[in-house]
mmCIF file of C-alpha atoms in Angstrom:
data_model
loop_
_atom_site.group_PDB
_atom_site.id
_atom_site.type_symbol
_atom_site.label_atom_id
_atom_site.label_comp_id
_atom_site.label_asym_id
_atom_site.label_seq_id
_atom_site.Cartn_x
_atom_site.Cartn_y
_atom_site.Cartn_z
ATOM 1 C CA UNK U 1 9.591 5.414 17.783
ATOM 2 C CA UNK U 2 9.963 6.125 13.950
ATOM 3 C CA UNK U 3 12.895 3.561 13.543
ATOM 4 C CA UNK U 4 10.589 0.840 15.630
ATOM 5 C CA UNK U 5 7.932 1.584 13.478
ATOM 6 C CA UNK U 6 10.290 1.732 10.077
ATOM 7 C CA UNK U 7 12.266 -1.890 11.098
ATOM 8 C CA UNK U 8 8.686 -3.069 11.997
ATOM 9 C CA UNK U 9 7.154 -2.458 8.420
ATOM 10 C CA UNK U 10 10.178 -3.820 6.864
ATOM 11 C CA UNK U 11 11.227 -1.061 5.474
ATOM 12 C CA UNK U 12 15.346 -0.585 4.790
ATOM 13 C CA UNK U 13 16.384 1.214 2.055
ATOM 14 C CA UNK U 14 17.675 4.175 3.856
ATOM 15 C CA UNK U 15 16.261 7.183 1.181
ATOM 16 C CA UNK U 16 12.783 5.419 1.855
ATOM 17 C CA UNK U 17 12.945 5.558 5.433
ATOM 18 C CA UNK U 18 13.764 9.201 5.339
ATOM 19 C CA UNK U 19 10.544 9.663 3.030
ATOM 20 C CA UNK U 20 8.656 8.226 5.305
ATOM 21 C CA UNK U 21 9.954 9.940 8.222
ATOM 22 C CA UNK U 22 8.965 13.177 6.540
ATOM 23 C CA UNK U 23 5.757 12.044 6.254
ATOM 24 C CA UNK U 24 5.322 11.434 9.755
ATOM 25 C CA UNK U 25 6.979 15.034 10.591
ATOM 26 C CA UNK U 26 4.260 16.183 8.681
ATOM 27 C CA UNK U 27 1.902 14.154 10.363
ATOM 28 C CA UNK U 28 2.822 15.150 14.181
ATOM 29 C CA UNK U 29 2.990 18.787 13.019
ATOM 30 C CA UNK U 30 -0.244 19.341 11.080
ATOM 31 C CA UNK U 31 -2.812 16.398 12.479
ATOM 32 C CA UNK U 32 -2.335 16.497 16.328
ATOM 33 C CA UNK U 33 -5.960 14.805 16.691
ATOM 34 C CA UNK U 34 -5.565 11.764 13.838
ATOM 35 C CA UNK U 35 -1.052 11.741 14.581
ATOM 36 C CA UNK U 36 -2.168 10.343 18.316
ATOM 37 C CA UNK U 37 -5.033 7.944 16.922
ATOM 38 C CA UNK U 38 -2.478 6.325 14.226
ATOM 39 C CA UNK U 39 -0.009 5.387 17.617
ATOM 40 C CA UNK U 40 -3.064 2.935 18.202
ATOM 41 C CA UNK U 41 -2.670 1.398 15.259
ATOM 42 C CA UNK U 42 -0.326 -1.771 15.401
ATOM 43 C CA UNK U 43 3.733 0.234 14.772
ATOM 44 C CA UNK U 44 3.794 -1.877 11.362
ATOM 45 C CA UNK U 45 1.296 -0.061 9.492
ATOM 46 C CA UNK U 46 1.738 3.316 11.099
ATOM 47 C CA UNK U 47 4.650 4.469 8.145
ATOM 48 C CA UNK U 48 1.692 3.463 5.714
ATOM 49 C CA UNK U 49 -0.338 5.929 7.344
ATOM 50 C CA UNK U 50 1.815 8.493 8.213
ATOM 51 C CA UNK U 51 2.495 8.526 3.954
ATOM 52 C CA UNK U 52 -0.734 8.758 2.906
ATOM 53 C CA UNK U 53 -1.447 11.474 5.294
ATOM 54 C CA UNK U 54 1.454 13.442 4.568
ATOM 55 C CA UNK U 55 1.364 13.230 1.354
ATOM 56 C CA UNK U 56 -2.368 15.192 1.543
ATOM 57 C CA UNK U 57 -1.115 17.286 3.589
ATOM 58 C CA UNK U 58 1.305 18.455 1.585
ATOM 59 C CA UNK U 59 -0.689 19.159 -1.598
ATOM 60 C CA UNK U 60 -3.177 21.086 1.074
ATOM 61 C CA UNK U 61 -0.456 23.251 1.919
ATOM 62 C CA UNK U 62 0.834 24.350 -1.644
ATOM 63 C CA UNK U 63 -3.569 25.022 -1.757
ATOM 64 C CA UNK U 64 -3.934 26.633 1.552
ATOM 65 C CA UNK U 65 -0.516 27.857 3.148
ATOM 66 C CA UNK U 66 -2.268 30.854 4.431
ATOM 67 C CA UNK U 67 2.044 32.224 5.017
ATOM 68 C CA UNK U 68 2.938 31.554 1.699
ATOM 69 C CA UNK U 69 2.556 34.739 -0.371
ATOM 70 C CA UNK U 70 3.114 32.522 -3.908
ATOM 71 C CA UNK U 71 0.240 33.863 -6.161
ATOM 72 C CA UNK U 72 -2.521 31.663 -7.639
ATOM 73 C CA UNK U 73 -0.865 30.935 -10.644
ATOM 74 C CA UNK U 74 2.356 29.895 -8.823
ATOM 75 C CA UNK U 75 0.318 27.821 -6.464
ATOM 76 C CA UNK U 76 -1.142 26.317 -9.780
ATOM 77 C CA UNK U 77 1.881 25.677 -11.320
ATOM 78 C CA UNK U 78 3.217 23.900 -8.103
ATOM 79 C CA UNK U 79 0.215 21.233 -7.966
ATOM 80 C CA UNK U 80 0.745 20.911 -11.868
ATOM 81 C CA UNK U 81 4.600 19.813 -10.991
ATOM 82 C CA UNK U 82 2.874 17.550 -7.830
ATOM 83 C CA UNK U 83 0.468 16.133 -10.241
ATOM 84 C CA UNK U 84 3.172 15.043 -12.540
ATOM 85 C CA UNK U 85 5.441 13.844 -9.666
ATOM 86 C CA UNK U 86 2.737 11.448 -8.272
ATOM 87 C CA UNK U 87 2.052 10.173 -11.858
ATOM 88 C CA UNK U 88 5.662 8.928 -12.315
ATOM 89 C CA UNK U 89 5.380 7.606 -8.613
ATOM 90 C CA UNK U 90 2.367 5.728 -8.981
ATOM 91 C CA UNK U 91 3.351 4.213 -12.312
ATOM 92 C CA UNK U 92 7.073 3.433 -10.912
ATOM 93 C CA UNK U 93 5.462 2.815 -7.362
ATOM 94 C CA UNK U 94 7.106 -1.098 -7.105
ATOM 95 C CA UNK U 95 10.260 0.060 -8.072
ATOM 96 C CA UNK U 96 10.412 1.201 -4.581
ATOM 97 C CA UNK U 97 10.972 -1.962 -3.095
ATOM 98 C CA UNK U 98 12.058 -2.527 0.723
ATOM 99 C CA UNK U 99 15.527 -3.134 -0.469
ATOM 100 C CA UNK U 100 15.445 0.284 -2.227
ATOM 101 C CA UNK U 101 14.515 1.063 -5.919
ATOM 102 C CA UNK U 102 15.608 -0.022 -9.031
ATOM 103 C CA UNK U 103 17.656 2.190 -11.803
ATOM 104 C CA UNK U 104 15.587 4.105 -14.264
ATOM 105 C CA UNK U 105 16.142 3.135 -17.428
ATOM 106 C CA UNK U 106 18.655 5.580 -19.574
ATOM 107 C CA UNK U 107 15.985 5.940 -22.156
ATOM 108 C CA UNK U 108 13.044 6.236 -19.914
ATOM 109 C CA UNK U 109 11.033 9.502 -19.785
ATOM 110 C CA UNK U 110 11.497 12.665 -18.123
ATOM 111 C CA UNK U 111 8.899 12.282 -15.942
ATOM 112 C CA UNK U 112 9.746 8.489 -14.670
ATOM 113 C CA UNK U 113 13.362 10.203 -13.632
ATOM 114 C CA UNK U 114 12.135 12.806 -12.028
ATOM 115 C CA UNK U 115 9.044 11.294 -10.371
ATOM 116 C CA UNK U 116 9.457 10.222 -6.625
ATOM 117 C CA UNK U 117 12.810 10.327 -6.338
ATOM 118 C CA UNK U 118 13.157 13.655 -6.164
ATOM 119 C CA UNK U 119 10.135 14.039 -4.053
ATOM 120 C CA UNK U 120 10.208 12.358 -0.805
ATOM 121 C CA UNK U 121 6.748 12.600 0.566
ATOM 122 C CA UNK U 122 5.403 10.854 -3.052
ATOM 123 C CA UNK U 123 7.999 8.589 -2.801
ATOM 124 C CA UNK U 124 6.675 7.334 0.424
ATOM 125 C CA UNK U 125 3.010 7.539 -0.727
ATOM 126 C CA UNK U 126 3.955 4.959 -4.403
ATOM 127 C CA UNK U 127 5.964 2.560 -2.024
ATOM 128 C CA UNK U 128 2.564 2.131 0.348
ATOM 129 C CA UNK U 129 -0.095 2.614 -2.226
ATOM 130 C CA UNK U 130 1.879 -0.564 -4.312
ATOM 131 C CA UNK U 131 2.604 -2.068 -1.155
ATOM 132 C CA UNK U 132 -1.070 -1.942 -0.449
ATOM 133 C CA UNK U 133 -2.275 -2.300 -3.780
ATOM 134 C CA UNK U 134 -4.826 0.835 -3.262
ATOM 135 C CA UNK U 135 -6.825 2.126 -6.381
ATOM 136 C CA UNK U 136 -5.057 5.307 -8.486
ATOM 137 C CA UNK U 137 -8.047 6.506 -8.858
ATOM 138 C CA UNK U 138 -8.283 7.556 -5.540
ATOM 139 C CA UNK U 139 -4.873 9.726 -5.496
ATOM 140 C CA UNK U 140 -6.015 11.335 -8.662
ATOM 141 C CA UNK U 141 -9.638 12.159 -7.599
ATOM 142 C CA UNK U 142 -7.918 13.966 -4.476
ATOM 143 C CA UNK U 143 -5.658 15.859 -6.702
ATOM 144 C CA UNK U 144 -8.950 16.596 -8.890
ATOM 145 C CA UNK U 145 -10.251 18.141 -5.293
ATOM 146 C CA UNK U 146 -6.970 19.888 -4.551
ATOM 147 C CA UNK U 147 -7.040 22.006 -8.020
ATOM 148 C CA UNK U 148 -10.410 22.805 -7.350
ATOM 149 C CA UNK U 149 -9.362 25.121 -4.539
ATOM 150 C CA UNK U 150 -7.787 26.905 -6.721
ATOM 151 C CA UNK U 151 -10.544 27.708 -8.886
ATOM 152 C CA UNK U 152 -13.815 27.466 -6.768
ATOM 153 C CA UNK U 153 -14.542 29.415 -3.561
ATOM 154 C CA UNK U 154 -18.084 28.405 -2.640
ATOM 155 C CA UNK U 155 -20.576 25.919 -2.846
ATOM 156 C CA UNK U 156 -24.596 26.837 -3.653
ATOM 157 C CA UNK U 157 -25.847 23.049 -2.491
ATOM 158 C CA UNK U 158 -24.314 20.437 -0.461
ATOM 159 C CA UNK U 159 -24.702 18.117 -3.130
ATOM 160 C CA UNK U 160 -21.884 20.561 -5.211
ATOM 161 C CA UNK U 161 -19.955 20.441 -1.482
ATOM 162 C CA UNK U 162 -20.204 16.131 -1.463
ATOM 163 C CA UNK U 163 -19.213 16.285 -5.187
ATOM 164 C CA UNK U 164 -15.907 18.274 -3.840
ATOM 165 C CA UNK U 165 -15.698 16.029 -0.687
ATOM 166 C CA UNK U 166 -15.756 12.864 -2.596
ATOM 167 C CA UNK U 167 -12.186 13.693 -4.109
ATOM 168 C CA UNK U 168 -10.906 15.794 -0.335
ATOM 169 C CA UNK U 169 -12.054 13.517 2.076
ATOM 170 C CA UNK U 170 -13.962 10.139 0.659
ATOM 171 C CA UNK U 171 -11.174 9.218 -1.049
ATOM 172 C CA UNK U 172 -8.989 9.391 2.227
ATOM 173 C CA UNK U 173 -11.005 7.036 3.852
ATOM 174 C CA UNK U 174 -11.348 4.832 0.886
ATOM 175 C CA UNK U 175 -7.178 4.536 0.810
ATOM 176 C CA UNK U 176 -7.071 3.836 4.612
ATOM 177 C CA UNK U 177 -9.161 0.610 3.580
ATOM 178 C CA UNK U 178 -6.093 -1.756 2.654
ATOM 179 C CA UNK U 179 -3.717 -0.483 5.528
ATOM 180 C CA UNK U 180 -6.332 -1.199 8.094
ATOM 181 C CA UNK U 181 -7.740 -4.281 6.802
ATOM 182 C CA UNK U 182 -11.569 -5.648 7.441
ATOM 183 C CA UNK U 183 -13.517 -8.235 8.688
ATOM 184 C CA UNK U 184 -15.954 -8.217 5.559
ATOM 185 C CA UNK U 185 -15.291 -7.675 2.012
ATOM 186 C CA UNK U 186 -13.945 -4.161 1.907
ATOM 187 C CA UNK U 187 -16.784 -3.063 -0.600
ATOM 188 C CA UNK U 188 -18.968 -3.524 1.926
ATOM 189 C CA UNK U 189 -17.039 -1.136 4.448
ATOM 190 C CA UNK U 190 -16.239 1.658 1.726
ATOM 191 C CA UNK U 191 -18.904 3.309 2.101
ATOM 192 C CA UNK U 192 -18.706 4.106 5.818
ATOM 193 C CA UNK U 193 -14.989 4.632 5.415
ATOM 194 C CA UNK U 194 -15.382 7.716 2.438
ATOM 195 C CA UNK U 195 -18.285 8.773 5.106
ATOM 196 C CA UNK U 196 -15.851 9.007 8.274
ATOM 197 C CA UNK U 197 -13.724 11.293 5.684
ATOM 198 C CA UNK U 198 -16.829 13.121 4.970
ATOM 199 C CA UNK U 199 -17.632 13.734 8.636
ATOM 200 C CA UNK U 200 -14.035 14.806 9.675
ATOM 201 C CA UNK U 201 -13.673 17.316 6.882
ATOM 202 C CA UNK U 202 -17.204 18.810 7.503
ATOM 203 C CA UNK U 203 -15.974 19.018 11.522
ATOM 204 C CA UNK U 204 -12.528 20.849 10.101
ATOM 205 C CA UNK U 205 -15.048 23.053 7.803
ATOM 206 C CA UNK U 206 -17.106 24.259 10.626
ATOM 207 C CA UNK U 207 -14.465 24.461 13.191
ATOM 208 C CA UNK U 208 -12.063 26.953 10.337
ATOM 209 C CA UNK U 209 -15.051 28.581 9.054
ATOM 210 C CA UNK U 210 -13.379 32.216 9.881
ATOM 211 C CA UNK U 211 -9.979 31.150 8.385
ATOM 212 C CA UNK U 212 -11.231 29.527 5.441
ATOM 213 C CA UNK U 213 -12.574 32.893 4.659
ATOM 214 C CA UNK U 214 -9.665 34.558 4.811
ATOM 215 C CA UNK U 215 -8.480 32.121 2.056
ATOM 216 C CA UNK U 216 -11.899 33.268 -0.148
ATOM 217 C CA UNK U 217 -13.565 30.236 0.191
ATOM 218 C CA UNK U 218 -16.482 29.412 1.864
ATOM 219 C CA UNK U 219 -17.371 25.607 2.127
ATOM 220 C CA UNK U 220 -20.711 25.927 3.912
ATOM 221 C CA UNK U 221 -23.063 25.132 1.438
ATOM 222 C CA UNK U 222 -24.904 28.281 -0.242
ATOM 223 C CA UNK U 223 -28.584 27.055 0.440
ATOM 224 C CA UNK U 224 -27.867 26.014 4.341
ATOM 225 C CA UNK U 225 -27.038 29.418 5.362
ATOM 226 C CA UNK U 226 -29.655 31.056 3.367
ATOM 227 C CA UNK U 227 -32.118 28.739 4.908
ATOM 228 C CA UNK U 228 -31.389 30.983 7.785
ATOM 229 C CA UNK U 229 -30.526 33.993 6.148
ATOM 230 C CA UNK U 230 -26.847 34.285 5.954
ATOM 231 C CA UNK U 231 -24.580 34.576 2.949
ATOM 232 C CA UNK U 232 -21.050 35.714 2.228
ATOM 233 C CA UNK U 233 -21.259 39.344 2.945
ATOM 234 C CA UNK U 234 -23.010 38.595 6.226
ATOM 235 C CA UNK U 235 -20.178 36.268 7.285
ATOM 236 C CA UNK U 236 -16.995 38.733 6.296
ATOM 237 C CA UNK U 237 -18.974 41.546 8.018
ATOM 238 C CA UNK U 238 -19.213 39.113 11.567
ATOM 239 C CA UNK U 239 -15.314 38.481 10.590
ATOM 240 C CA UNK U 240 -14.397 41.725 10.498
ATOM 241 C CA UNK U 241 -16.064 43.290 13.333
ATOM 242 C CA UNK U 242 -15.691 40.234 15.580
ATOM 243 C CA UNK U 243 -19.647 40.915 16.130
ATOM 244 C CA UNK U 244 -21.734 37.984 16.769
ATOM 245 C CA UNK U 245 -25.248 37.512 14.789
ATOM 246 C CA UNK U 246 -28.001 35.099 15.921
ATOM 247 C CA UNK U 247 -28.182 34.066 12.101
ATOM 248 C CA UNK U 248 -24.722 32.794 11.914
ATOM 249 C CA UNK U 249 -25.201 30.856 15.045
ATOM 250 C CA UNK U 250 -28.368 28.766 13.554
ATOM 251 C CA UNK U 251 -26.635 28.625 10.023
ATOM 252 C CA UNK U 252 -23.573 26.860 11.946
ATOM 253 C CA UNK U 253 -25.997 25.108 14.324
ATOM 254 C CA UNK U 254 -27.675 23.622 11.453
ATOM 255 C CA UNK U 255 -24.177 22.580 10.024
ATOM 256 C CA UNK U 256 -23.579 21.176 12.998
ATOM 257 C CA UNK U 257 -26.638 18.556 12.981
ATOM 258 C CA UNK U 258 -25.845 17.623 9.461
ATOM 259 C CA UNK U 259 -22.432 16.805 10.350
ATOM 260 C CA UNK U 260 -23.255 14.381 13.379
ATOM 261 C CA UNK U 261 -25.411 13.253 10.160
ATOM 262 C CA UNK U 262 -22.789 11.787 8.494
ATOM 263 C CA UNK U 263 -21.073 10.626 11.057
ATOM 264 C CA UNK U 264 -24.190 8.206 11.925
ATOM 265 C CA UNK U 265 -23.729 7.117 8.737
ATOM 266 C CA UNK U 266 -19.508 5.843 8.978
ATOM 267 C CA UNK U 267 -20.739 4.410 12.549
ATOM 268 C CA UNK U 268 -21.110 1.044 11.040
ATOM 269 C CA UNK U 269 -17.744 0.717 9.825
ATOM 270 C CA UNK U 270 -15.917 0.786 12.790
ATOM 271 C CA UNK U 271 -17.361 -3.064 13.437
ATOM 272 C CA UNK U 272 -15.959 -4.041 10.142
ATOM 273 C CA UNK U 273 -12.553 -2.702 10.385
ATOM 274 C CA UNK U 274 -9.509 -5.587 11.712
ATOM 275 C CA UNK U 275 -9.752 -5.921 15.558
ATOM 276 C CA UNK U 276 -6.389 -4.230 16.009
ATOM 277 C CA UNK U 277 -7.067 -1.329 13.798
ATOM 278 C CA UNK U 278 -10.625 -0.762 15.311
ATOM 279 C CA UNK U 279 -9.285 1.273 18.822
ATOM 280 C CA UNK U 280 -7.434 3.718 16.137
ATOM 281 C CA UNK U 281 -10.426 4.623 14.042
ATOM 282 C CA UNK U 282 -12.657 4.875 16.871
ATOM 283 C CA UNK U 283 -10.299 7.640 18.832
ATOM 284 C CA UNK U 284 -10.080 9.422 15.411
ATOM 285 C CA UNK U 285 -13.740 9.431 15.579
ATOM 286 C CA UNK U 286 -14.504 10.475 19.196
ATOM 287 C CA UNK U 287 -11.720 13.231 18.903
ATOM 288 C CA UNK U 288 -13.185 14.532 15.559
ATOM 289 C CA UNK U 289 -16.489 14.380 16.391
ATOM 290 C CA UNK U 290 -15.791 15.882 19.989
ATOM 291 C CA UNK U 291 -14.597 18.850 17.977
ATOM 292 C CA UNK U 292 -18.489 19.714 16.994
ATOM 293 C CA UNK U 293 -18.977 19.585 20.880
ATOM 294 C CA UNK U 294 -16.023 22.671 21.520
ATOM 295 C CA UNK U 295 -17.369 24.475 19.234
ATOM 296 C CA UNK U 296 -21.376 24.222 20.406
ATOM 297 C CA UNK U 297 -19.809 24.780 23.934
ATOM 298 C CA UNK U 298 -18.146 27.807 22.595
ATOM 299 C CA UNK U 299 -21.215 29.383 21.675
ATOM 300 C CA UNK U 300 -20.258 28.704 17.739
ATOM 301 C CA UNK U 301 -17.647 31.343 17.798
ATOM 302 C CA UNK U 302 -15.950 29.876 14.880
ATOM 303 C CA UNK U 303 -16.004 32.927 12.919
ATOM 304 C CA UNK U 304 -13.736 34.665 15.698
ATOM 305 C CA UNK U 305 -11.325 32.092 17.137
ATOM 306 C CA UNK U 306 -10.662 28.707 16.578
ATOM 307 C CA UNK U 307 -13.046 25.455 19.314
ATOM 308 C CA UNK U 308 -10.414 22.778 20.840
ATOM 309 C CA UNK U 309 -11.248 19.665 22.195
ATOM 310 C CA UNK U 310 -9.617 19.997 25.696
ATOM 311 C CA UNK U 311 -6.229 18.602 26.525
ATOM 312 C CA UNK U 312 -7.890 16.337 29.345
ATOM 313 C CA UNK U 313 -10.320 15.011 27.151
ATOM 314 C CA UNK U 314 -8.151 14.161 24.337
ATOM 315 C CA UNK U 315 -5.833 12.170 26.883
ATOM 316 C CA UNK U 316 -8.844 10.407 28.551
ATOM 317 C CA UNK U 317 -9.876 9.143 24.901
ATOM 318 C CA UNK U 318 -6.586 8.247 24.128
ATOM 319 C CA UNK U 319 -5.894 5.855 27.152
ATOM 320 C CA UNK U 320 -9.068 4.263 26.399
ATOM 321 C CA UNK U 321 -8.243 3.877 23.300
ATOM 322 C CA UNK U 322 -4.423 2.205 24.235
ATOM 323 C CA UNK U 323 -6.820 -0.014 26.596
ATOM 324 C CA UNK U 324 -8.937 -1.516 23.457
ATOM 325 C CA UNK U 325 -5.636 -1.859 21.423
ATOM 326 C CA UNK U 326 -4.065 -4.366 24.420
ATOM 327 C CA UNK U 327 -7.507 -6.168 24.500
ATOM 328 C CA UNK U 328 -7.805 -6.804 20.842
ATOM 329 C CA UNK U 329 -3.868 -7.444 20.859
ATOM 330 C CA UNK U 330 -4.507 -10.400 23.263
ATOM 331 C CA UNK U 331 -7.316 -11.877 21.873
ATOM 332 C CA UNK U 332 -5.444 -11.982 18.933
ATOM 333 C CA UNK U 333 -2.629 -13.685 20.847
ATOM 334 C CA UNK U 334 -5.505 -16.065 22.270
ATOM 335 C CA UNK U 335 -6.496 -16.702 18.797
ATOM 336 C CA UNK U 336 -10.271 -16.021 18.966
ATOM 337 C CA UNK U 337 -11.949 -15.284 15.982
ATOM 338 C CA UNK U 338 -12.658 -11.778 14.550
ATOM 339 C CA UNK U 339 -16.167 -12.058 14.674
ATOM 340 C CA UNK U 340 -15.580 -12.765 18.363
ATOM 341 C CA UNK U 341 -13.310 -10.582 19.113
ATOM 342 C CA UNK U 342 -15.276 -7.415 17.437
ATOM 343 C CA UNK U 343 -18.950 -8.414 19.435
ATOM 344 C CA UNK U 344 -18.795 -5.453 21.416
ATOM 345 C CA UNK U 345 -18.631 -3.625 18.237
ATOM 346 C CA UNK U 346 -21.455 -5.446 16.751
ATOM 347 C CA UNK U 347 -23.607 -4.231 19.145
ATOM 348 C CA UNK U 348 -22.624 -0.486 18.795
ATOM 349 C CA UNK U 349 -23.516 -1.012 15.264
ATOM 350 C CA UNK U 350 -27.491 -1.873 16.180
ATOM 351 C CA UNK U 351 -27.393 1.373 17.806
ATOM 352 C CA UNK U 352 -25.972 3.930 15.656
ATOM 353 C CA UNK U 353 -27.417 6.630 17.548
ATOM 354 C CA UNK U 354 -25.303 5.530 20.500
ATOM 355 C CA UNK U 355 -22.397 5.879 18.402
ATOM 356 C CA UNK U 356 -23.262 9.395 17.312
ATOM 357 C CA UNK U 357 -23.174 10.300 20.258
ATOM 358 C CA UNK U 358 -19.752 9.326 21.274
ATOM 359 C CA UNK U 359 -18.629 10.965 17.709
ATOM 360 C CA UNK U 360 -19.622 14.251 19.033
ATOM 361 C CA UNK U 361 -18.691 13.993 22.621
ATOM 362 C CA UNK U 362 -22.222 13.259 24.000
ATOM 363 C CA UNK U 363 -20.653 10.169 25.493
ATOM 364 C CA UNK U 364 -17.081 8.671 26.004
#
């Protein structure tokens, strides 16, 4: 499907559809749960996605690669170099045209040679954030995030953990905006988009809790687990012995409620998203938020082995899913009206709780 999807976007210079096919490597191997949402999105704006995804994922990994034995400072040095690369890129971004780019300049910088074209995966991400015209300042607030991990391993409030999160996760949502297209003016959905990042990174933060602190970090804000009397020491000790302690469970419990928190709160973006982008987000968002429900089923084990939202479950969401994407595709062939076409979503939005609920698994 990645030529279909490559012809379909227009793309045809042939070193920008293998940047963009990296991407979406990236994006089958490392994000099983959001690679099968984006195959609900309509096949032209998939490559879009697959780029910006990939191109997180792979500043995550020089971060986090817990099988890469490069040292801090090398690890530092790396994101310095990425930094750089995506500079160049962004500033060069519409030299990356569907026919292929133009030639730098003989005179021009160091860095504008050796920007994207040496680095496929930012390569992919200038052509789509041009293409898309999405803000800078959102690639360089992630990369703000990104170095962070480098230097900070905990979090005393959760207002010091949204500060992070605004730059790891808002700012995902935030440059998914333009790709997916809305029904309003996007300012008015950008705040439940950088929320639905919000919720899915504090789902990934409870769910890797034990392997996060094998990295040193612990993303759990300070103050919620000594509201129940649990702090670092308390948490390596449960890691290390594989014992369980009723602490830990209400610490993660308590996580756990203000996750579905946030997730109320990107509920009422789903309704202002484009009709045919709609059954994408909303999978993403039943698969995420069914990962709170694995890990409550699984007694909150998360300091001992990693909760998965079963294989059954993930393909029942994803047919219904592929069913809203052929019944938004044909009333857009019928030509009704967004605002017709997206009532059923209206009416999820007067109920957030009801949507909560399906985030979380409550409800299919």
């Amino acid at each position: 499907m990645t030529e279909r999807e490559l012809d379909a976007a227009g793309i045809t210079d042939p070193a920008l559809r293998a940047a963009y096919r990296e991407c979406r490597r990236l994006n089958a191997r490392h994000g099983k749960t959001y690679f099968l949402a984006t195959r609900l999105l309509p096949v032209e704006r998939r490559p879009a996605v697959h780029a910006l995804y990939g191109f997180a994922r792979w500043a995550d990994d020089i971060v986090d690669d817990l099988a890469c034995d490069t040292s801090p400072s090398e690890r530092s040095v790396a994101l310095e170099r990425l930094r750089e690369r995506l500079t160049a890129g962004l500033r060069d971004g519409g030299r990356y045209g569907d026919g292929g780019p133009a030639d730098t300049p003989a005179d021009a910088p160091n860095g504008a040679r050796a920007g994207a074209d040496d680095e496929p995966v930012v390569r992919a991400l200038a052509h789509t954030a041009h293409r898309y015209a999405i803000d800078h300042r959102h690639f360089t607030d992630f990369m703000d995030s990104m170095r962070s991990d480098l230097e900070v391993t905990d979090y005393p409030t959760y207002d010091d953990l949204r500060r992070y999160m605004h730059g790891s996760a808002a700012v995902i949502g935030l440059q998914m905006l333009p790709v997916l297209g809305t029904v309003v003016p996007r300012e008015e959905a950008a705040p439940h988009a950088a929320a639905l990042g919000v919720a899915f990174q504090l789902t990934n933060f409870l769910r890797d809790v034990g392997e996060d602190l094998d990295r040193g970090r612990v993303y759990l804000p300070a103050d919620l687990l000594a509201a129940h009397g649990v702090d670092r020491d308390l948490l390596q000790w449960s890691r290390a012995t594989g014992a369980r302690d009723p602490r830990i469970t209400a610490a993660l419990m308590a996580a756990a409620d203000l996750t579905r928190g946030v997730y109320r709160e990107a509920a009422p973006g789903i309704p202002m998203l484009d009709p045919v982008a709609r059954p994408c987000i909303r999978t993403a968002f039943v698969l995420y938020g069914g990962i709170l429900e694995a890990v409550a089923d699984d007694g909150y084990a998360v300091l001992h082995r990693r909760a998965a939202v079963p294989r059954r479950r993930r393909a029942a969401v994803a047919l219904d899913g592929l069913a809203r994407v052929t019944a938004a595709r044909l009333r857009a062939c019928t030509g009704r009206s967004p605002s017709t076409a997206s009532a059923p979503w209206r009416t999820a939005r007067s109920r957030p709780a009801v949507a909560a609920e399906r985030a979380h698994g409550e409800a299919a």
